[in-house]
Amino acid sequence: MVQKDSYITEGSPYGIYKLRVEGLNLYYGTKQALKDISIKIAPNTVTAFIGPSGCGKSTFLRCFNRMNDLIENVTITGSVMVDDIDIYKNMIDVYQYRKKIGMVFQKPNPFPKSIFENVAFGLRINGESSKSVLQGIVESALRQAALWEEVKDNLNKSALTLSGGQQQRLCIARAIAVKPSVLLMDEPASSLDPISTAKIEELIYQLKDQFTIVIVTHNMQQAARVSDKTAFFYLGELIEFDKTDKIFTNPSKEATQNYITGRFG
Amino acid sequence: MVQKDSYITEGSPYGIYKLRVEGLNLYYGTKQALKDISIKIAPNTVTAFIGPSGCGKSTFLRCFNRMNDLIENVTITGSVMVDDIDIYKNMIDVYQYRKKIGMVFQKPNPFPKSIFENVAFGLRINGESSKSVLQGIVESALRQAALWEEVKDNLNKSALTLSGGQQQRLCIARAIAVKPSVLLMDEPASSLDPISTAKIEELIYQLKDQFTIVIVTHNMQQAARVSDKTAFFYLGELIEFDKTDKIFTNPSKEATQNYITGRFG
Amino acid sequence: KAYKGKINIDGSSSVYPLTEAVAEEFRKQHADIRISVGISGTGGGFKKFLRGETDISNASRPISPEELKISRTNGIEFIEIPVCYDGMAIVVSPKNTFVDYITVAELKRMWSPQSQGKINSWKQVRDSWPDVPLNLYGAGTSSGTYDYFTEAINGKAKASRGDYTASEDDNVLVQGVSSDIGGLGYFGLAYFTENKAKLKLVPVKYSTESEAVFPNDSTVQHGKYQPLSRPEFIYVNLKSAKKTYVQEFIKFYLEHASSLAQEVGYVPLPQAVYRLSHLRFTRGSTGSVFENKSIVGANLLQLLSKQE
Amino acid sequence: MTHLQSELKLLKTDIIEMWELVIEQLDKSLISLKTFDKDLTREVVSNEKRVNAYELKIDRDCENIFALFNPVAVDLRMVLATLKINSNLERIGDIAEGISKLITSEKEPFDQVLLECTRFQLMFEAAILIVNDALTAFDKEDTKLARTIFKKDELLDEINADAHQFITIYIKDHLDKTEQALNVLSIIRRLERVGDQGKNIAEEIIFYLEAKVLKHK
Amino acid sequence: MTHLQSELKLLKTDIIEMWELVIEQLDKSLISLKTFDKDLTREVVSNEKRVNAYELKIDRDCENIFALFNPVAVDLRMVLATLKINSNLERIGDIAEGISKLITSEKEPFDQVLLECTRFQLMFEAAILIVNDALTAFDKEDTKLARTIFKKDELLDEINADAHQFITIYIKDHLDKTEQALNVLSIIRRLERVGDQGKNIAEEIIFYLEAKVLKHK
Amino acid sequence: MNRKHLISPKSQDKLFKIFAALCTGLVLLTLLVLLIDIGIKGIQRINWSFFTNLPSRHPEESGIYTALAGMVGLLFFTVIIALPIGILSGIYLQEYGKRNKLAKFIEINISNLAGVPSVIYGILGLQLFVRTAGFGNSILSGALTLALLIMPVIIVSTREAIKAVPDSLREASFGLGATKWQTVRRVVLPASFGGILTGIILSTSRAIGETAPLIVVGALAYVPFVPEGPMDQYTSLPIQIFNWTSRPQQGFVVNAAAGIIVLLLFTFILNGTAIYLRNRWYKKTAI
Amino acid sequence: MNRIRIRSEKVIEWIMILCSLVSVLTTIGIILVLSVDAFKFFKEVPFVDFLTDTQWTPLFEDKHFGIMPLLSGTLLTTTIAILLAVPVGITIAVFLNEYASKKFTSVVKPLLEVLAAVPTVVYGFFALQFVTPLLQKVIPGLAGFNALSPGIVMGIMIIPYITSLSEDALRAVPKSLREAAYGLGANRFQTAFKVIVPAANSGIVVSVILAISRALGETMIVAIAAGQQPRLTFNPLESVETITTYIVQVSMGDVPQDSLEYRTIFAAGITLFAFTFLLNNISFWMRKKYQHRYE
Ligand SMILES: Nc1ncnc2c1ncn2[C@@H]1O[C@H](COP(=O)(O)OP(=O)(O)OP(=O)(O)O)[C@@H](O)[C@H]1O
Ligand SMILES: Nc1ncnc2c1ncn2[C@@H]1O[C@H](COP(=O)(O)OP(=O)(O)OP(=O)(O)O)[C@@H](O)[C@H]1O
Ligand SMILES: [Mg+2]
Ligand SMILES: [Mg+2]
Ligand SMILES: O=P([O-])([O-])[O-]
């Protein structure tokens, strides 16, 4: 059963914003990791989250696909709306929901299966087993992830034989294959060398036509290069959220400026 | 017995170059990892090695303190001269020799001991046990590594309680404590966040008054920021070696330009 | 702690409880004599004994001709002392209602090597018994009990069928028989005494004509429970026997064997036998009275005094 | 093509458009000078706003490229050169506007003698050619062409130097036309400055492509 | 202080030195204008090389800072502003040199009437003041001061506009001094351009400090 | 094309969860039953005299004094023998002979030894120490046998602990001019100390529970005295338990249960210590 | 001083090599001890008989030396144990790793390890006195000694081995794979069995193999509860004897040294050794092959 909810790939028919967060607070036990965060993210944009280590970027990112559910003792207040549906309040099926939100992680994490099976995974767990359907989707996902040419003759080789950069693109293909409308990326290039990093950045740049992309990065240059808008977090607060060029040429907050110019700490 | 060879910290009384490599070839088994490399590095400079992954930067760096000895099946031809002494040809005591060459690694690797013992390690293995001597050297090494103020009240705490950036500075202090004249650094900041990275870079900038520093980095910006001269490696060859500003504004080789402008691959 | 002397005892597991009890009592009076009692079976015990490693060897059968040969080549001299009787109980599960008695011939039918794989049902043993599978439980092949039982029933030591549950651990057998309606087992009377509730004791007829006899103190001591009662022994190395503390121990042993045997579930020998044995010991009469003689049905008093 | 490369391409497109606009401004100024067509001069003046807008946009874009893409080597030189060429072009635009304004303020057509003796038209055309050549050199990354500009600029300097004398003489002869003569002198000076800007641009092109600094040499 | 910050500080020191040099050039030009001291003018001309050297160095430094340190936000604006101020200063230096050259080429001292009617000295002093104020504004990061420059520049524009008329009239009266008059006009125009550069510089300072683009507004 | 799952993924998940919880519960229940069974039987016999009494034919008077002493002695010698050899070979294999053929061969040996059934060690001990070397049924024989038995465990856990020490620490040490042995002694061993200790304790707790090999080497005996040297006879707690369980009197079953409680306590304490150390050291040396 | 240091380095290395050789000597010792007597044994008993004879009665009058009954007993109890322990053990491992809360796991895992720490004698009596009577209530025809009961108890005993090792293997699967699967919308079950278990399968297989070799070598439980009757059967309700039981049985008795009967334990022992040796090598090879997957 492949998700055919075509709306999700074709921009949002809902409000003008794809993602909307209002007054979000998140606690790990008693420790508050996110403080009253509100943000609106338009569809088909790349939004970068930057900020010093431990400021809550990853935590916030994981709110969008309820990955924080996997951690014990997490309390969340406020609302996170995807396509104007509050994903925490409504009785939604979190597993079904997560299919709409692709995620790519810091370290490439291909399954120890063949390249093909990696990309087909999301479809298979959804019950799709027709070889031809799978083949079609796998190919198009790999093409979108700019990996097809490199692997088309080796679809049955283990994904672990790929290089780090290729693995990361495979992970992107895997995420794309279930046709999500949002792609979350948590430092997707931080473990890669500059050449692979550049490729991933190019890819992000190309994918934004079809997805709403949110990327966490430590590398300010990367945020600058790939994103349309940048959000600067500090100590769990969203300090500034603006167009990326604005942030990097003329941030409104002192803290942002200090951070991006390296005058911090 | 503390090394009292004061010359090593006071610049080289030998030729004008601290490090001189001529026609170096290195093979892992039958695979050639370094091809006919010649380079001359002046004392009290920071030299950065850049180049794509696997081009041999680390391998070359490790030639300077014979760390490659630890790997089997390594064949080396050509000469590596430190203070005009060929460290491979002459019957030198490699353990004694390594003390003159400090090394800092990619991941901070403090020993699971106290901060004090970490810094004192190099002296202890050399038989120094006088508490007062150790204390003096530990303090001055920590000061040089810009860490003293942060740890002076906690010298007996485990080094593992420090943050990543502090750990890396501790590792630098540890390397400095044995009074080497050369500091080798293999991607010393690649696992750190931007703020810690900036601190390490500042430190390198300050340390070059006393040491000859060679740093491998994946981050071209970092090479640009910290180094006086930059060497670009590609497929085991030294493509270009020049002043850093020259490399970054007007490299002479097409390959260098392609690499630093991201037009590679 | 300094000991005045050490006595090493090893051997039979059947004699072990008695020797242990004696050692324990003896220790109360002579705490400065160190006694250890090992369990390695009669045969294992003799092996060490004949190498001169132990002072006393427990045995649930007399020394064998082969062992005697070794004793001669090794130059080990010993004094043989019978210490108690042990009756062998034939038991079935309490759930078994059809067995009233059993004859020696029937036992042989059950246990002889020829029956191996053939006699599998009670009916094959006696027609009046039902066609219930026959499951046998018996002493492990390295025990004196096994040797004695095979000799007494099948006429030749160690001649037994092999397809039965053989265990050195009699509790295991108790457990096995008690829960098995078709089970029949044999082991020392002591084990039955302690597990009366779980087991049913079967009286034994020496021949079809004679009466069925239950094993108990009197039937055993008076030789009525035939052929399944046997004497048990200790063998003392002559060299050790010269040490005063060993003499002390043996004296104590023979004085208290009667009461302690009862306590641990064995049948004491007649008092005369104990006295005679002590006399033989003090005299240093070496050798075995059972050389070239069967032990089954033997009268100890006669044998011992004949030697005299 | 990397993201940076496409940004650089956009930048190049923009500056070339601006460049063409500036050349058009010069062209129009020249025509209006010859035809004394004040509509055309007013067009030039009003178009100057577009030039300015270009300047601002390109400045802004360069700034963004610096901030976001951290160009190095040839890319960096390209952006730096563009930044400078941008202000040079803007100044040429200013000059075109200035000339047009002067023409507009003139009450009667220019004295043909005055124009001829100063080799005015030749100078104007040479100036336009310089800007044009510079554009071609930039677009085609042709440093050889760029180098020819220095020669062409010498012609302008020469005309300019001569013009001063001619004007002094001319004024003495035509006192009533002092004002017009002064205006022509002013235009000539400006054209000379167009040449200078062209030279600057050529220098920037060579800097961009060959990393050689010719300025002040 | 980070490495970048110390580089920026060095850059600032350099440009301030250049700035002071340029002001000195203007000062000297003014004095030589008043005293007709040709030694001083020659000094100015020869010092121009130093100004040029500064320009090249600062350009180079800015390029290096871009390439090596990737400045963003205020740092980036500082370097960009410096880059522009640099070329403005160089141009002011050129103007000072040009004025000095003109003075050198003059055979006789300037006609006092000519100078006075054109409010020449006032203009010169105002121009110098503008450059000076700009320097102070830059050094002290004082945008208020920078904003005052726009007013001051208006004075120059006014004087310049008037001067044209005066000169026309003056020439008609003193035909023999046409050349000198033209030279004075030329100098005045240049001073006006110093004002323009000063205004540009002020704009850059405001851009640097407030990220506001005032140009063309 | 919408092929439905046979069972919907959601109920699959639920069903498995129930099944798994059931499994876990049952196994824990078994443990509980076992412990309660033993506890009920044995707890009445646990008192001071149980620890101080010598073995006796009267269950109520019989104690585990000698068995405990024997066990401690046995373990002491076992550890004394196995520890240095085990740790040194662990170090050798992990740090020195990483690639050479000898080390590879030894490694295969060790991995095999770790899987050899304990009875086989019993046979080895019987032939080698009891008979050939003539140590008889002494503590030394038992300890040697057990030492061989737990040596692979010590070697393997030493290696694992050492392997967990990142190479970067070694490189750091070499970089400071340390020799190989200095590196091992001053960096690798301290950093892996927790892991090694855990391994030792776990292997000791294994040695405690071993019965079969001791039976094979002949430790089943009445030893009413505390062994005084390695050549003395001994008895050990599991042997004592085994001995008691084979007695006909019910009272000894109670004793056996009580002995089991003590033995379990011993193993729990050792295991608990190991777990505690493991956690503590992981926290401290997590690298 | 350097010379001394380098020399002492060498000395230390040699000491370590010697220590390492102890394990080689142990292996050689085991093989020698077993094979010398086994060799003598096979001089008297034809190897073919050893393999093909269906009876094992070396201690009786009518001597048969067919290893098959002992082997069948061994394999039967092992099979029962493995059939119980593998599914349950892996299920628990998955449960603890994927479903249960950290707290629950941190309590249950040590408890399970307690199961592994219980001396096997204890299990033996547990099987005989608790499990067998319990089973007899369910299965009427069950003999007092049978393969089933010790098989089950042995299974319970080795569950912790499988759980512990499998759990380690599961835990070694990087958290990122789990997150990736969840991120793709997989539920816990799918994540566990489509991603984590396959990723950890080599570790799990190794744990199973080790458990098998453990079950093969287990002695006291079967010695106490399986009966000691060598019988060629695969009926779990009957009593059987395993190789290990036989060895203990003989060594508790008084079989004379240097007799044929005595040598039977070596013949049996070497058979057992061969089996475990094979399994160990398989697991060793598997571990070597897959161990660097996630490092
Ligand atoms: N599972 C957790 N339990 C408790 N605290 C947590 C947990 N995960 C994160 N935190 C804390 O929450 C804060 C935010 O963490 P988060 O990982 O979101 O930061 P981040 O901005 O992504 O940092 P980094 O750049 O280092 O990835 C940190 O202080 C962190 O220590
Ligand atoms: N121990 C080794 N044995 C065999 N080949 C090796 C070994 N170490 C490195 N190599 C090979 O030598 C080449 C150079 O490796 P090196 O680690 O020096 O590259 P590098 O430039 O430092 O790369 P990176 O930026 O990824 O650290 C690579 O092709 C690598 O695969
Ligand atoms: Mg994060
Ligand atoms: Mg490297
Ligand atoms: O131990 P046994 O008395 O049966 O030989």
mmCIF file of C-alpha atoms in Angstrom, chain E residues 111-120 159 162-163 165-167 170 174 184 188:
data_model
loop_
_atom_site.group_PDB
_atom_site.id
_atom_site.type_symbol
_atom_site.label_atom_id
_atom_site.label_comp_id
_atom_site.label_asym_id
_atom_site.label_seq_id
_atom_site.Cartn_x
_atom_site.Cartn_y
_atom_site.Cartn_z
ATOM 1 C CA ASP E 111 44.648 85.690 -9.079
ATOM 2 C CA GLN E 112 43.369 86.585 -5.649
ATOM 3 C CA VAL E 113 40.108 87.861 -7.106
ATOM 4 C CA LEU E 114 39.531 84.639 -8.893
ATOM 5 C CA LEU E 115 40.100 82.694 -5.743
ATOM 6 C CA GLU E 116 37.937 84.885 -3.624
ATOM 7 C CA CYS E 117 34.994 85.183 -5.930
ATOM 8 C CA THR E 118 34.860 81.431 -6.168
ATOM 9 C CA ARG E 119 34.986 81.035 -2.384
ATOM 10 C CA PHE E 120 37.838 78.802 -3.237
ATOM 11 C CA ILE E 159 30.044 76.633 -4.295
ATOM 12 C CA ASP E 162 28.207 79.106 -8.339
ATOM 13 C CA ALA E 163 31.794 78.856 -9.418
ATOM 14 C CA GLN E 165 28.996 81.180 -13.342
ATOM 15 C CA PHE E 166 31.716 83.197 -11.726
ATOM 16 C CA ILE E 167 34.306 81.666 -13.927
ATOM 17 C CA TYR E 170 35.599 86.124 -14.891
ATOM 18 C CA HIS E 174 40.136 88.527 -17.876
ATOM 19 C CA VAL E 184 40.691 76.985 -11.104
ATOM 20 C CA ILE E 188 36.865 73.461 -8.011
#
